[in-house]
Tab-separated table of C-alpha atoms in Angstrom:
chain	number	residue	atom	x	y	z
A	1	UNK	CA	-15.240	13.601	11.523
A	2	UNK	CA	-13.190	16.301	13.037
A	3	UNK	CA	-10.475	13.881	14.327
A	4	UNK	CA	-10.522	12.067	11.017
A	5	UNK	CA	-9.815	15.305	9.032
A	6	UNK	CA	-7.335	16.230	11.677
A	7	UNK	CA	-5.429	13.142	11.254
A	8	UNK	CA	-5.563	13.185	7.428
A	9	UNK	CA	-4.131	16.756	7.490
A	10	UNK	CA	-1.233	15.604	9.555
A	11	UNK	CA	-0.463	12.578	7.248
A	12	UNK	CA	-0.177	14.785	4.396
A	13	UNK	CA	2.745	16.303	5.783
A	14	UNK	CA	4.399	12.892	5.441
A	15	UNK	CA	2.904	11.973	2.189
A	16	UNK	CA	0.173	9.626	3.282
A	17	UNK	CA	-3.531	9.995	3.845
A	18	UNK	CA	-6.247	7.894	5.542
A	19	UNK	CA	-8.012	5.500	3.421
A	20	UNK	CA	-11.053	4.870	5.316
A	21	UNK	CA	-11.747	2.480	8.367
A	22	UNK	CA	-14.293	0.334	10.049
A	23	UNK	CA	-15.406	-0.581	13.395
A	24	UNK	CA	-14.616	-3.970	14.388
A	25	UNK	CA	-17.096	-6.394	15.848
A	26	UNK	CA	-16.509	-7.668	19.358
A	27	UNK	CA	-15.760	-11.156	18.324
A	28	UNK	CA	-12.985	-10.328	16.146
A	29	UNK	CA	-10.790	-9.856	19.133
A	30	UNK	CA	-8.908	-6.792	17.928
A	31	UNK	CA	-9.279	-4.881	21.256
A	32	UNK	CA	-10.125	-1.894	19.121
A	33	UNK	CA	-13.496	0.231	18.690
A	34	UNK	CA	-12.188	1.870	15.491
A	35	UNK	CA	-9.422	1.068	12.764
A	36	UNK	CA	-8.375	3.749	10.615
A	37	UNK	CA	-6.193	2.742	7.747
A	38	UNK	CA	-3.061	4.787	6.420
A	39	UNK	CA	-1.777	4.629	2.940
A	40	UNK	CA	-0.041	6.266	0.017
A	41	UNK	CA	-0.661	6.551	-3.629
A	42	UNK	CA	1.686	7.723	-6.207
A	43	UNK	CA	5.295	9.445	-5.478
A	44	UNK	CA	4.199	11.899	-2.953
A	45	UNK	CA	5.345	9.560	-0.092
A	46	UNK	CA	8.694	9.041	-1.885
A	47	UNK	CA	9.030	13.004	-1.571
A	48	UNK	CA	8.711	13.187	1.898
A	49	UNK	CA	10.709	10.101	2.624
A	50	UNK	CA	13.673	11.295	0.551
A	51	UNK	CA	13.521	14.836	2.009
A	52	UNK	CA	13.656	13.267	5.945
A	53	UNK	CA	17.052	11.834	5.513
A	54	UNK	CA	16.233	8.108	5.330
A	55	UNK	CA	17.718	5.835	8.119
A	56	UNK	CA	20.858	3.687	6.893
A	57	UNK	CA	20.537	-0.005	7.162
A	58	UNK	CA	18.230	-2.674	6.134
A	59	UNK	CA	14.528	-1.728	5.414
A	60	UNK	CA	14.906	2.047	5.681
A	61	UNK	CA	11.524	2.593	3.872
A	62	UNK	CA	9.708	0.393	6.628
A	63	UNK	CA	11.687	1.857	9.203
A	64	UNK	CA	10.798	5.556	8.484
A	65	UNK	CA	7.252	4.676	8.189
A	66	UNK	CA	7.198	3.063	11.706
A	67	UNK	CA	8.795	6.202	12.898
A	68	UNK	CA	6.464	8.583	11.440
A	69	UNK	CA	3.192	6.889	11.811
A	70	UNK	CA	4.091	5.920	15.410
A	71	UNK	CA	4.416	9.664	15.958
A	72	UNK	CA	1.068	10.518	14.559
A	73	UNK	CA	-0.661	7.648	16.756
A	74	UNK	CA	0.854	9.114	19.723
A	75	UNK	CA	-0.340	12.524	18.890
A	76	UNK	CA	-3.975	11.508	18.630
A	77	UNK	CA	-4.206	8.767	21.315
A	78	UNK	CA	-4.129	5.797	19.126
A	79	UNK	CA	-1.769	2.522	18.840
A	80	UNK	CA	-0.130	1.827	15.252
A	81	UNK	CA	0.054	-1.285	13.704
A	82	UNK	CA	2.000	-2.135	10.503
A	83	UNK	CA	1.845	-4.667	7.554
A	84	UNK	CA	5.496	-5.469	8.091
A	85	UNK	CA	7.782	-6.373	10.854
A	86	UNK	CA	5.414	-9.272	12.181
A	87	UNK	CA	4.327	-11.512	13.846
A	88	UNK	CA	1.606	-11.271	14.578
A	89	UNK	CA	0.755	-10.412	11.004
A	90	UNK	CA	-2.349	-8.127	10.572
A	91	UNK	CA	-5.021	-8.815	7.878
A	92	UNK	CA	-4.386	-5.719	6.161
A	93	UNK	CA	-5.709	-7.010	2.777
A	94	UNK	CA	-8.917	-7.767	4.553
A	95	UNK	CA	-9.151	-4.368	6.231
A	96	UNK	CA	-8.582	-2.708	3.216
A	97	UNK	CA	-11.457	-4.309	1.391
A	98	UNK	CA	-13.650	-3.510	4.361
A	99	UNK	CA	-12.440	0.318	4.196
A	100	UNK	CA	-11.885	1.453	0.664
A	101	UNK	CA	-12.834	0.761	-2.851
A	102	UNK	CA	-10.388	-1.875	-3.171
A	103	UNK	CA	-10.475	-5.244	-5.165
A	104	UNK	CA	-8.115	-7.934	-6.200
A	105	UNK	CA	-6.678	-7.664	-9.591
A	106	UNK	CA	-6.512	-10.597	-11.722
A	107	UNK	CA	-2.963	-11.629	-10.352
A	108	UNK	CA	-3.627	-10.735	-6.838
A	109	UNK	CA	-2.624	-7.251	-6.333
A	110	UNK	CA	-4.964	-4.647	-4.715
A	111	UNK	CA	-6.304	-2.270	-7.170
A	112	UNK	CA	-8.202	0.988	-6.826
A	113	UNK	CA	-10.490	2.983	-9.268
A	114	UNK	CA	-8.293	5.831	-9.301
A	115	UNK	CA	-4.810	4.767	-8.284
A	116	UNK	CA	-4.631	1.558	-10.011
A	117	UNK	CA	-1.865	-0.659	-8.803
A	118	UNK	CA	0.224	2.481	-7.515
A	119	UNK	CA	-0.647	2.597	-4.120
A	120	UNK	CA	-0.076	1.010	-0.601
A	121	UNK	CA	-1.205	0.422	2.871
A	122	UNK	CA	1.565	1.714	5.325
A	123	UNK	CA	0.087	1.185	8.663
A	124	UNK	CA	-3.338	1.408	10.864
A	125	UNK	CA	-4.478	3.503	13.838
A	126	UNK	CA	-6.235	1.483	16.442
A	127	UNK	CA	-8.497	3.486	18.659
A	128	UNK	CA	-10.206	2.042	21.917
A	129	UNK	CA	-13.175	4.078	21.496
A	130	UNK	CA	-15.653	4.437	18.576
A	131	UNK	CA	-14.724	7.257	16.295
A	132	UNK	CA	-16.520	8.757	13.310
A	133	UNK	CA	-15.607	7.603	9.790
A	134	UNK	CA	-16.704	8.553	6.286
A	135	UNK	CA	-18.780	6.343	4.180
A	136	UNK	CA	-17.016	3.530	2.425
A	137	UNK	CA	-16.243	4.325	-1.051
A	138	UNK	CA	-18.200	1.361	-3.010
A	139	UNK	CA	-17.056	1.933	-6.470
A	140	UNK	CA	-16.585	-1.542	-8.341
A	141	UNK	CA	-13.237	-2.937	-9.476
A	142	UNK	CA	-12.191	-1.432	-12.820
A	143	UNK	CA	-10.896	-4.797	-13.820
A	144	UNK	CA	-14.749	-5.639	-14.433
A	145	UNK	CA	-14.636	-3.255	-17.706
A	146	UNK	CA	-11.234	-4.252	-18.739
A	147	UNK	CA	-11.537	-6.417	-21.791
A	148	UNK	CA	-7.591	-6.546	-22.951
A	149	UNK	CA	-6.380	-7.298	-19.435
A	150	UNK	CA	-2.603	-6.444	-20.390
A	151	UNK	CA	-1.514	-7.403	-16.890
A	152	UNK	CA	-1.980	-10.997	-17.818
A	153	UNK	CA	0.120	-10.949	-20.980
A	154	UNK	CA	2.868	-8.392	-20.481
A	155	UNK	CA	5.152	-10.277	-17.963
A	156	UNK	CA	8.114	-11.625	-19.928
A	157	UNK	CA	8.253	-15.040	-17.992
A	158	UNK	CA	4.494	-15.584	-17.819
A	159	UNK	CA	4.783	-15.319	-13.860
A	160	UNK	CA	1.134	-13.851	-13.904
A	161	UNK	CA	-2.414	-15.636	-14.736
A	162	UNK	CA	-5.512	-15.618	-13.413
A	163	UNK	CA	-5.711	-16.531	-9.748
A	164	UNK	CA	-1.972	-17.542	-9.870
A	165	UNK	CA	1.307	-15.705	-9.123
A	166	UNK	CA	4.658	-17.569	-9.852
A	167	UNK	CA	6.728	-15.881	-7.254
A	168	UNK	CA	10.207	-17.898	-7.821
A	169	UNK	CA	9.932	-17.109	-11.596
A	170	UNK	CA	9.169	-13.642	-11.115
A	171	UNK	CA	12.285	-13.234	-8.520
A	172	UNK	CA	14.479	-15.211	-10.934
A	173	UNK	CA	13.639	-12.837	-13.735
A	174	UNK	CA	14.143	-9.527	-12.077
A	175	UNK	CA	17.507	-10.790	-10.463
A	176	UNK	CA	18.678	-11.587	-14.038
A	177	UNK	CA	20.170	-9.249	-16.549
A	178	UNK	CA	16.861	-9.697	-18.527
A	179	UNK	CA	14.930	-8.438	-15.730
A	180	UNK	CA	16.717	-5.007	-15.244
A	181	UNK	CA	13.733	-3.180	-16.779
A	182	UNK	CA	11.428	-4.705	-14.178
A	183	UNK	CA	14.049	-4.123	-11.391
A	184	UNK	CA	14.697	-0.241	-12.181
A	185	UNK	CA	11.275	0.756	-13.535
A	186	UNK	CA	9.021	-1.446	-11.579
A	187	UNK	CA	6.926	-4.705	-12.430
A	188	UNK	CA	6.173	-4.481	-16.384
A	189	UNK	CA	2.715	-5.965	-15.719
A	190	UNK	CA	1.897	-3.515	-13.167
A	191	UNK	CA	2.959	-0.739	-15.581
A	192	UNK	CA	0.657	-2.064	-18.388
A	193	UNK	CA	-2.456	-1.409	-16.216
A	194	UNK	CA	-4.208	1.435	-17.728
A	195	UNK	CA	-5.706	2.518	-14.424
A	196	UNK	CA	-3.937	5.063	-12.253
A	197	UNK	CA	-1.208	5.862	-14.614
A	198	UNK	CA	-1.061	9.436	-13.138
A	199	UNK	CA	0.211	7.686	-9.846
A	200	UNK	CA	3.113	5.615	-11.196
A	201	UNK	CA	5.897	5.446	-8.979
A	202	UNK	CA	9.265	7.135	-9.825
A	203	UNK	CA	12.002	4.742	-10.764
A	204	UNK	CA	14.132	5.130	-7.675
A	205	UNK	CA	10.894	4.647	-5.449
A	206	UNK	CA	10.058	1.622	-7.551
A	207	UNK	CA	13.473	0.140	-7.755
A	208	UNK	CA	13.464	0.215	-3.775
A	209	UNK	CA	10.619	-1.850	-3.395
A	210	UNK	CA	11.606	-4.211	-6.244
A	211	UNK	CA	15.050	-4.855	-4.231
A	212	UNK	CA	12.911	-5.203	-1.098
A	213	UNK	CA	11.044	-7.992	-2.848
A	214	UNK	CA	14.095	-9.665	-3.698
A	215	UNK	CA	15.500	-9.235	-0.309
A	216	UNK	CA	18.867	-7.511	-1.657
A	217	UNK	CA	20.293	-4.140	-0.782
A	218	UNK	CA	21.081	-1.476	-3.311
A	219	UNK	CA	24.121	-1.952	-5.322
């Protein structure tokens, strides 16, 4: 566990932390003996990103993430992979569910018992040797005891429903004058979730992600 803790301390310097991991089976063809997932929760990563002087041009957040996580990987003798920039695209959602207390919310986003919907996976470290990992957090989904499910009734254009997400309707709304609130503050349905409210993203952080979702640069 010493290496795991060492990496976790190092990631804290850039607003991230380790979010568990797993040991792949040989038949998975992953060419790694250990996978450690890297993620963030809340606005901490945004503070580190802003303080670093973000790169100019398209996808600044992803390019900064790739740079700083790759540096950590080199320090610890691992390979870094990311949920962006593919192909090949890595199954990060599946990896997350194998590594952390992660569950699918009613409309598809990944929810955590503490962080709610205000978290993400930014990369993973692949080791060619087996490394010690902490036990997986096995807490159930907070959605199981949520009776109101405001995430399904708050969307102003009804883009969210159980097991369905109307992406075109969502994008059209965000890009319109009526969707300015969702653009600048983050998804209204996401904000309606009662879990993890202490981890809400800052408005400028939420807007960067929403603009990336739309495929637009800031005005």
